[in-house]
């Protein structure tokens, strides 16, 4: 079942790795994007890299988020993204 809402960081550029300064542009949850399930095929290079990280981190692929890097598209797990506070400090909701 697809995620009901956009990923909270969709449409934003975020720092993925603070030690290298690597940034990604977060597109959205992979399951919300039509036709992008092909990125999870076992033979796809993006899927192989993603699954390798998932295995090392003991995470499930249901948290897949599509992102753009300088080199193209990639998959990241939502747990690999920085925390997001929808109400910034100092803002009264």
mmCIF file of N, CA and C in Angstrom:
data_model
loop_
_atom_site.group_PDB
_atom_site.id
_atom_site.type_symbol
_atom_site.label_atom_id
_atom_site.label_comp_id
_atom_site.label_asym_id
_atom_site.label_seq_id
_atom_site.Cartn_x
_atom_site.Cartn_y
_atom_site.Cartn_z
ATOM 1 N N UNK A 1 0.853 -1.181 0.000
ATOM 2 C CA UNK A 1 0.000 0.000 0.000
ATOM 3 C C UNK A 1 0.894 1.237 0.000
ATOM 4 N N UNK A 2 0.665 2.145 -0.943
ATOM 5 C CA UNK A 2 1.498 3.358 -1.021
ATOM 6 C C UNK A 2 1.312 4.271 0.188
ATOM 7 N N UNK A 3 2.339 5.050 0.457
ATOM 8 C CA UNK A 3 2.237 6.051 1.520
ATOM 9 C C UNK A 3 1.128 7.038 1.158
ATOM 10 N N UNK A 4 0.352 7.445 2.140
ATOM 11 C CA UNK A 4 -0.790 8.322 1.901
ATOM 12 C C UNK A 4 -0.382 9.758 1.592
ATOM 13 N N UNK A 5 0.738 10.210 2.151
ATOM 14 C CA UNK A 5 1.167 11.601 1.962
ATOM 15 C C UNK A 5 2.575 11.647 1.394
ATOM 16 N N UNK A 6 2.917 12.789 0.815
ATOM 17 C CA UNK A 6 4.275 13.011 0.335
ATOM 18 C C UNK A 6 5.262 12.834 1.478
ATOM 19 N N UNK A 7 6.491 12.474 1.116
ATOM 20 C CA UNK A 7 7.547 12.425 2.125
ATOM 21 C C UNK A 7 7.738 13.847 2.646
ATOM 22 N N UNK A 8 7.948 14.045 3.938
ATOM 23 C CA UNK A 8 8.091 15.402 4.496
ATOM 24 C C UNK A 8 9.230 16.215 3.869
ATOM 25 N N UNK A 9 10.236 15.547 3.302
ATOM 26 C CA UNK A 9 11.354 16.267 2.685
ATOM 27 C C UNK A 9 11.238 16.347 1.171
ATOM 28 N N UNK A 10 10.127 15.872 0.597
ATOM 29 C CA UNK A 10 9.950 15.907 -0.858
ATOM 30 C C UNK A 10 10.070 17.346 -1.360
ATOM 31 N N UNK A 11 10.845 17.493 -2.426
ATOM 32 C CA UNK A 11 11.031 18.819 -3.012
ATOM 33 C C UNK A 11 12.156 19.616 -2.372
ATOM 34 N N UNK A 12 12.899 18.998 -1.471
ATOM 35 C CA UNK A 12 13.991 19.697 -0.780
ATOM 36 C C UNK A 12 15.328 19.034 -1.078
ATOM 37 N N UNK A 13 16.363 19.833 -1.032
ATOM 38 C CA UNK A 13 17.731 19.323 -1.128
ATOM 39 C C UNK A 13 18.246 19.213 0.297
ATOM 40 N N UNK A 14 18.754 18.025 0.638
ATOM 41 C CA UNK A 14 19.237 17.782 1.989
ATOM 42 C C UNK A 14 20.649 17.211 1.951
ATOM 43 N N UNK A 15 21.359 17.398 3.040
ATOM 44 C CA UNK A 15 22.696 16.822 3.184
ATOM 45 C C UNK A 15 22.519 15.387 3.647
ATOM 46 N N UNK A 16 22.960 14.450 2.825
ATOM 47 C CA UNK A 16 22.815 13.032 3.130
ATOM 48 C C UNK A 16 23.953 12.538 4.019
ATOM 49 N N UNK A 17 25.148 13.061 3.780
ATOM 50 C CA UNK A 17 26.321 12.626 4.536
ATOM 51 C C UNK A 17 27.091 13.862 4.982
ATOM 52 N N UNK A 18 27.010 14.170 6.276
ATOM 53 C CA UNK A 18 27.658 15.384 6.788
ATOM 54 C C UNK A 18 29.171 15.338 6.663
ATOM 55 N N UNK A 19 29.763 14.151 6.719
ATOM 56 C CA UNK A 19 31.225 14.062 6.639
ATOM 57 C C UNK A 19 31.745 14.406 5.242
ATOM 58 N N UNK A 20 30.955 14.097 4.201
ATOM 59 C CA UNK A 20 31.389 14.404 2.832
ATOM 60 C C UNK A 20 30.667 15.621 2.252
ATOM 61 N N UNK A 21 29.560 16.017 2.882
ATOM 62 C CA UNK A 21 28.767 17.127 2.364
ATOM 63 C C UNK A 21 27.883 16.724 1.192
ATOM 64 N N UNK A 22 27.767 15.408 0.937
ATOM 65 C CA UNK A 22 26.942 14.923 -0.175
ATOM 66 C C UNK A 22 25.488 15.339 0.031
ATOM 67 N N UNK A 23 24.905 15.924 -1.019
ATOM 68 C CA UNK A 23 23.498 16.325 -0.955
ATOM 69 C C UNK A 23 22.676 15.525 -1.957
ATOM 70 N N UNK A 24 21.390 15.399 -1.666
ATOM 71 C CA UNK A 24 20.434 14.777 -2.583
ATOM 72 C C UNK A 24 19.188 15.638 -2.627
ATOM 73 N N UNK A 25 18.483 15.561 -3.749
ATOM 74 C CA UNK A 25 17.189 16.202 -3.894
ATOM 75 C C UNK A 25 16.147 15.113 -3.694
ATOM 76 N N UNK A 26 15.328 15.231 -2.662
ATOM 77 C CA UNK A 26 14.329 14.215 -2.337
ATOM 78 C C UNK A 26 13.120 14.394 -3.249
ATOM 79 N N UNK A 27 12.805 13.341 -4.008
ATOM 80 C CA UNK A 27 11.653 13.384 -4.914
ATOM 81 C C UNK A 27 10.382 13.024 -4.139
ATOM 82 N N UNK A 28 10.306 11.807 -3.621
ATOM 83 C CA UNK A 28 9.150 11.355 -2.828
ATOM 84 C C UNK A 28 9.353 9.885 -2.473
ATOM 85 N N UNK A 29 8.406 9.337 -1.703
ATOM 86 C CA UNK A 29 8.406 7.907 -1.435
ATOM 87 C C UNK A 29 8.361 7.194 -2.773
ATOM 88 N N UNK A 30 9.114 6.143 -2.941
ATOM 89 C CA UNK A 30 9.146 5.418 -4.210
ATOM 90 C C UNK A 30 7.776 4.845 -4.551
ATOM 91 N N UNK A 31 7.041 4.348 -3.556
ATOM 92 C CA UNK A 31 5.753 3.717 -3.842
ATOM 93 C C UNK A 31 4.661 4.704 -4.265
ATOM 94 N N UNK A 32 4.910 5.988 -4.166
ATOM 95 C CA UNK A 32 3.942 7.000 -4.607
ATOM 96 C C UNK A 32 4.172 7.422 -6.057
ATOM 97 N N UNK A 33 5.247 6.967 -6.656
ATOM 98 C CA UNK A 33 5.615 7.400 -7.998
ATOM 99 C C UNK A 33 5.319 6.298 -9.012
ATOM 100 N N UNK A 34 4.415 6.544 -9.956
ATOM 101 C CA UNK A 34 4.050 5.512 -10.925
ATOM 102 C C UNK A 34 5.247 5.102 -11.790
ATOM 103 N N UNK A 35 5.397 3.800 -11.962
ATOM 104 C CA UNK A 35 6.424 3.273 -12.850
ATOM 105 C C UNK A 35 7.822 3.198 -12.271
ATOM 106 N N UNK A 36 8.041 3.698 -11.078
ATOM 107 C CA UNK A 36 9.388 3.682 -10.519
ATOM 108 C C UNK A 36 9.707 2.405 -9.754
ATOM 109 N N UNK A 37 8.773 1.473 -9.697
ATOM 110 C CA UNK A 37 9.041 0.188 -9.070
ATOM 111 C C UNK A 37 10.132 -0.584 -9.793
ATOM 112 N N UNK A 38 10.389 -0.226 -11.046
ATOM 113 C CA UNK A 38 11.457 -0.890 -11.799
ATOM 114 C C UNK A 38 12.811 -0.663 -11.141
ATOM 115 N N UNK A 39 12.941 0.396 -10.361
ATOM 116 C CA UNK A 39 14.202 0.658 -9.664
ATOM 117 C C UNK A 39 14.486 -0.379 -8.581
ATOM 118 N N UNK A 40 13.476 -1.173 -8.213
ATOM 119 C CA UNK A 40 13.672 -2.193 -7.189
ATOM 120 C C UNK A 40 13.933 -3.577 -7.773
ATOM 121 N N UNK A 41 13.954 -3.690 -9.098
ATOM 122 C CA UNK A 41 14.244 -4.986 -9.716
ATOM 123 C C UNK A 41 15.635 -5.441 -9.295
ATOM 124 N N UNK A 42 15.791 -6.729 -8.993
ATOM 125 C CA UNK A 42 17.084 -7.235 -8.506
ATOM 126 C C UNK A 42 18.262 -6.970 -9.439
ATOM 127 N N UNK A 43 18.014 -6.845 -10.734
ATOM 128 C CA UNK A 43 19.109 -6.643 -11.675
ATOM 129 C C UNK A 43 19.483 -5.177 -11.862
ATOM 130 N N UNK A 44 18.678 -4.287 -11.330
ATOM 131 C CA UNK A 44 18.947 -2.856 -11.505
ATOM 132 C C UNK A 44 20.092 -2.437 -10.583
ATOM 133 N N UNK A 45 21.093 -1.716 -11.100
ATOM 134 C CA UNK A 45 22.233 -1.322 -10.258
ATOM 135 C C UNK A 45 21.848 -0.454 -9.054
ATOM 136 N N UNK A 46 20.853 0.405 -9.218
ATOM 137 C CA UNK A 46 20.399 1.241 -8.100
ATOM 138 C C UNK A 46 19.815 0.353 -7.004
ATOM 139 N N UNK A 47 19.048 -0.669 -7.404
ATOM 140 C CA UNK A 47 18.441 -1.585 -6.430
ATOM 141 C C UNK A 47 19.505 -2.397 -5.706
ATOM 142 N N UNK A 48 20.521 -2.839 -6.421
ATOM 143 C CA UNK A 48 21.582 -3.631 -5.776
ATOM 144 C C UNK A 48 22.288 -2.824 -4.696
ATOM 145 N N UNK A 49 22.625 -1.576 -5.001
ATOM 146 C CA UNK A 49 23.300 -0.724 -4.015
ATOM 147 C C UNK A 49 22.378 -0.452 -2.823
ATOM 148 N N UNK A 50 21.114 -0.187 -3.111
ATOM 149 C CA UNK A 50 20.128 0.090 -2.060
ATOM 150 C C UNK A 50 19.955 -1.117 -1.149
ATOM 151 N N UNK A 51 19.769 -2.303 -1.740
ATOM 152 C CA UNK A 51 19.561 -3.510 -0.937
ATOM 153 C C UNK A 51 20.794 -3.869 -0.114
ATOM 154 N N UNK A 52 21.944 -3.572 -0.642
ATOM 155 C CA UNK A 52 23.179 -3.827 0.099
ATOM 156 C C UNK A 52 23.221 -2.971 1.375
ATOM 157 N N UNK A 53 22.857 -1.676 1.229
ATOM 158 C CA UNK A 53 22.803 -0.797 2.408
ATOM 159 C C UNK A 53 21.716 -1.244 3.374
ATOM 160 N N UNK A 54 20.550 -1.664 2.848
ATOM 161 C CA UNK A 54 19.457 -2.119 3.710
ATOM 162 C C UNK A 54 19.890 -3.309 4.550
ATOM 163 N N UNK A 55 20.586 -4.252 3.919
ATOM 164 C CA UNK A 55 21.048 -5.440 4.636
ATOM 165 C C UNK A 55 22.040 -5.047 5.737
ATOM 166 N N UNK A 56 22.941 -4.137 5.422
ATOM 167 C CA UNK A 56 23.943 -3.714 6.409
ATOM 168 C C UNK A 56 23.302 -2.974 7.578
ATOM 169 N N UNK A 57 22.241 -2.220 7.288
ATOM 170 C CA UNK A 57 21.577 -1.423 8.325
ATOM 171 C C UNK A 57 20.378 -2.131 8.948
ATOM 172 N N UNK A 58 20.039 -3.326 8.438
ATOM 173 C CA UNK A 58 18.888 -4.104 8.898
ATOM 174 C C UNK A 58 17.586 -3.301 8.775
ATOM 175 N N UNK A 59 17.343 -2.788 7.564
ATOM 176 C CA UNK A 59 16.146 -1.990 7.277
ATOM 177 C C UNK A 59 15.303 -2.692 6.219
ATOM 178 N N UNK A 60 14.046 -2.282 6.068
ATOM 179 C CA UNK A 60 13.127 -2.875 5.092
ATOM 180 C C UNK A 60 12.951 -1.935 3.904
ATOM 181 N N UNK A 61 12.773 -2.507 2.718
ATOM 182 C CA UNK A 61 12.677 -1.685 1.508
ATOM 183 C C UNK A 61 11.402 -0.852 1.428
ATOM 184 N N UNK A 62 10.436 -1.066 2.320
ATOM 185 C CA UNK A 62 9.207 -0.268 2.290
ATOM 186 C C UNK A 62 9.479 1.204 2.606
ATOM 187 N N UNK A 63 10.647 1.507 3.131
ATOM 188 C CA UNK A 63 11.009 2.886 3.428
ATOM 189 C C UNK A 63 11.766 3.555 2.299
ATOM 190 N N UNK A 64 11.673 3.003 1.080
ATOM 191 C CA UNK A 64 12.426 3.532 -0.059
ATOM 192 C C UNK A 64 11.949 4.922 -0.463
ATOM 193 N N UNK A 65 12.906 5.809 -0.621
ATOM 194 C CA UNK A 65 12.649 7.181 -1.060
ATOM 195 C C UNK A 65 13.500 7.428 -2.299
ATOM 196 N N UNK A 66 12.879 7.979 -3.350
ATOM 197 C CA UNK A 66 13.604 8.298 -4.567
ATOM 198 C C UNK A 66 14.246 9.669 -4.410
ATOM 199 N N UNK A 67 15.516 9.750 -4.793
ATOM 200 C CA UNK A 67 16.253 11.009 -4.687
ATOM 201 C C UNK A 67 17.120 11.191 -5.919
ATOM 202 N N UNK A 68 17.463 12.448 -6.197
ATOM 203 C CA UNK A 68 18.369 12.771 -7.298
ATOM 204 C C UNK A 68 19.702 13.218 -6.722
ATOM 205 N N UNK A 69 20.771 12.717 -7.330
ATOM 206 C CA UNK A 69 22.114 13.158 -6.972
ATOM 207 C C UNK A 69 22.718 13.817 -8.207
ATOM 208 N N UNK A 70 23.939 14.275 -8.098
ATOM 209 C CA UNK A 70 24.616 14.830 -9.264
ATOM 210 C C UNK A 70 24.833 13.770 -10.329
ATOM 211 N N UNK A 71 24.878 12.491 -9.923
ATOM 212 C CA UNK A 71 25.126 11.384 -10.855
ATOM 213 C C UNK A 71 23.857 10.776 -11.418
ATOM 214 N N UNK A 72 22.687 11.141 -10.922
ATOM 215 C CA UNK A 72 21.429 10.570 -11.406
ATOM 216 C C UNK A 72 20.502 10.217 -10.263
ATOM 217 N N UNK A 73 19.635 9.238 -10.518
ATOM 218 C CA UNK A 73 18.668 8.816 -9.500
ATOM 219 C C UNK A 73 19.288 7.807 -8.559
ATOM 220 N N UNK A 74 18.812 7.820 -7.328
ATOM 221 C CA UNK A 74 19.242 6.855 -6.323
ATOM 222 C C UNK A 74 18.083 6.559 -5.396
ATOM 223 N N UNK A 75 18.214 5.502 -4.651
ATOM 224 C CA UNK A 75 17.240 5.169 -3.617
ATOM 225 C C UNK A 75 17.919 5.306 -2.268
ATOM 226 N N UNK A 76 17.227 5.909 -1.339
ATOM 227 C CA UNK A 76 17.702 5.998 0.033
ATOM 228 C C UNK A 76 16.560 5.536 0.934
ATOM 229 N N UNK A 77 16.914 5.030 2.081
ATOM 230 C CA UNK A 77 15.893 4.654 3.059
ATOM 231 C C UNK A 77 15.578 5.894 3.879
ATOM 232 N N UNK A 78 14.328 6.049 4.269
ATOM 233 C CA UNK A 78 13.954 7.256 5.022
ATOM 234 C C UNK A 78 14.780 7.399 6.295
ATOM 235 N N UNK A 79 15.263 6.294 6.854
ATOM 236 C CA UNK A 79 16.088 6.364 8.058
ATOM 237 C C UNK A 79 17.478 6.948 7.764
ATOM 238 N N UNK A 80 17.883 6.968 6.489
ATOM 239 C CA UNK A 80 19.175 7.541 6.115
ATOM 240 C C UNK A 80 19.095 9.056 5.921
ATOM 241 N N UNK A 81 17.881 9.577 5.856
ATOM 242 C CA UNK A 81 17.686 11.011 5.647
ATOM 243 C C UNK A 81 17.722 11.743 6.988
ATOM 244 N N UNK A 82 18.059 13.038 6.962
ATOM 245 C CA UNK A 82 18.072 13.785 8.218
ATOM 246 C C UNK A 82 16.668 13.913 8.799
ATOM 247 N N UNK A 83 16.606 14.075 10.099
ATOM 248 C CA UNK A 83 15.313 14.266 10.767
ATOM 249 C C UNK A 83 14.678 15.547 10.255
ATOM 250 N N UNK A 84 13.365 15.571 10.230
ATOM 251 C CA UNK A 84 12.642 16.732 9.734
ATOM 252 C C UNK A 84 11.590 17.141 10.759
ATOM 253 N N UNK A 85 11.677 18.381 11.191
ATOM 254 C CA UNK A 85 10.687 18.933 12.116
ATOM 255 C C UNK A 85 9.762 19.834 11.309
ATOM 256 N N UNK A 86 8.496 19.433 11.124
ATOM 257 C CA UNK A 86 7.583 20.241 10.300
ATOM 258 C C UNK A 86 7.268 21.614 10.885
ATOM 259 N N UNK A 87 7.506 21.794 12.182
ATOM 260 C CA UNK A 87 7.285 23.093 12.804
ATOM 261 C C UNK A 87 8.642 23.596 13.311
ATOM 262 N N UNK A 88 9.269 24.530 12.583
ATOM 263 C CA UNK A 88 10.582 25.021 12.998
ATOM 264 C C UNK A 88 10.555 25.641 14.385
ATOM 265 N N UNK A 89 11.687 25.601 15.043
ATOM 266 C CA UNK A 89 11.822 26.177 16.380
ATOM 267 C C UNK A 89 11.434 27.659 16.335
ATOM 268 N N UNK A 90 10.654 28.089 17.293
ATOM 269 C CA UNK A 90 10.244 29.487 17.359
ATOM 270 C C UNK A 90 8.925 29.783 16.653
ATOM 271 N N UNK A 91 8.357 28.785 15.970
ATOM 272 C CA UNK A 91 7.094 29.000 15.265
ATOM 273 C C UNK A 91 5.980 28.405 16.106
ATOM 274 N N UNK A 92 4.961 29.195 16.339
ATOM 275 C CA UNK A 92 3.811 28.740 17.108
ATOM 276 C C UNK A 92 2.758 28.264 16.119
ATOM 277 N N UNK A 93 2.311 27.024 16.293
ATOM 278 C CA UNK A 93 1.316 26.485 15.364
ATOM 279 C C UNK A 93 -0.097 26.704 15.874
#
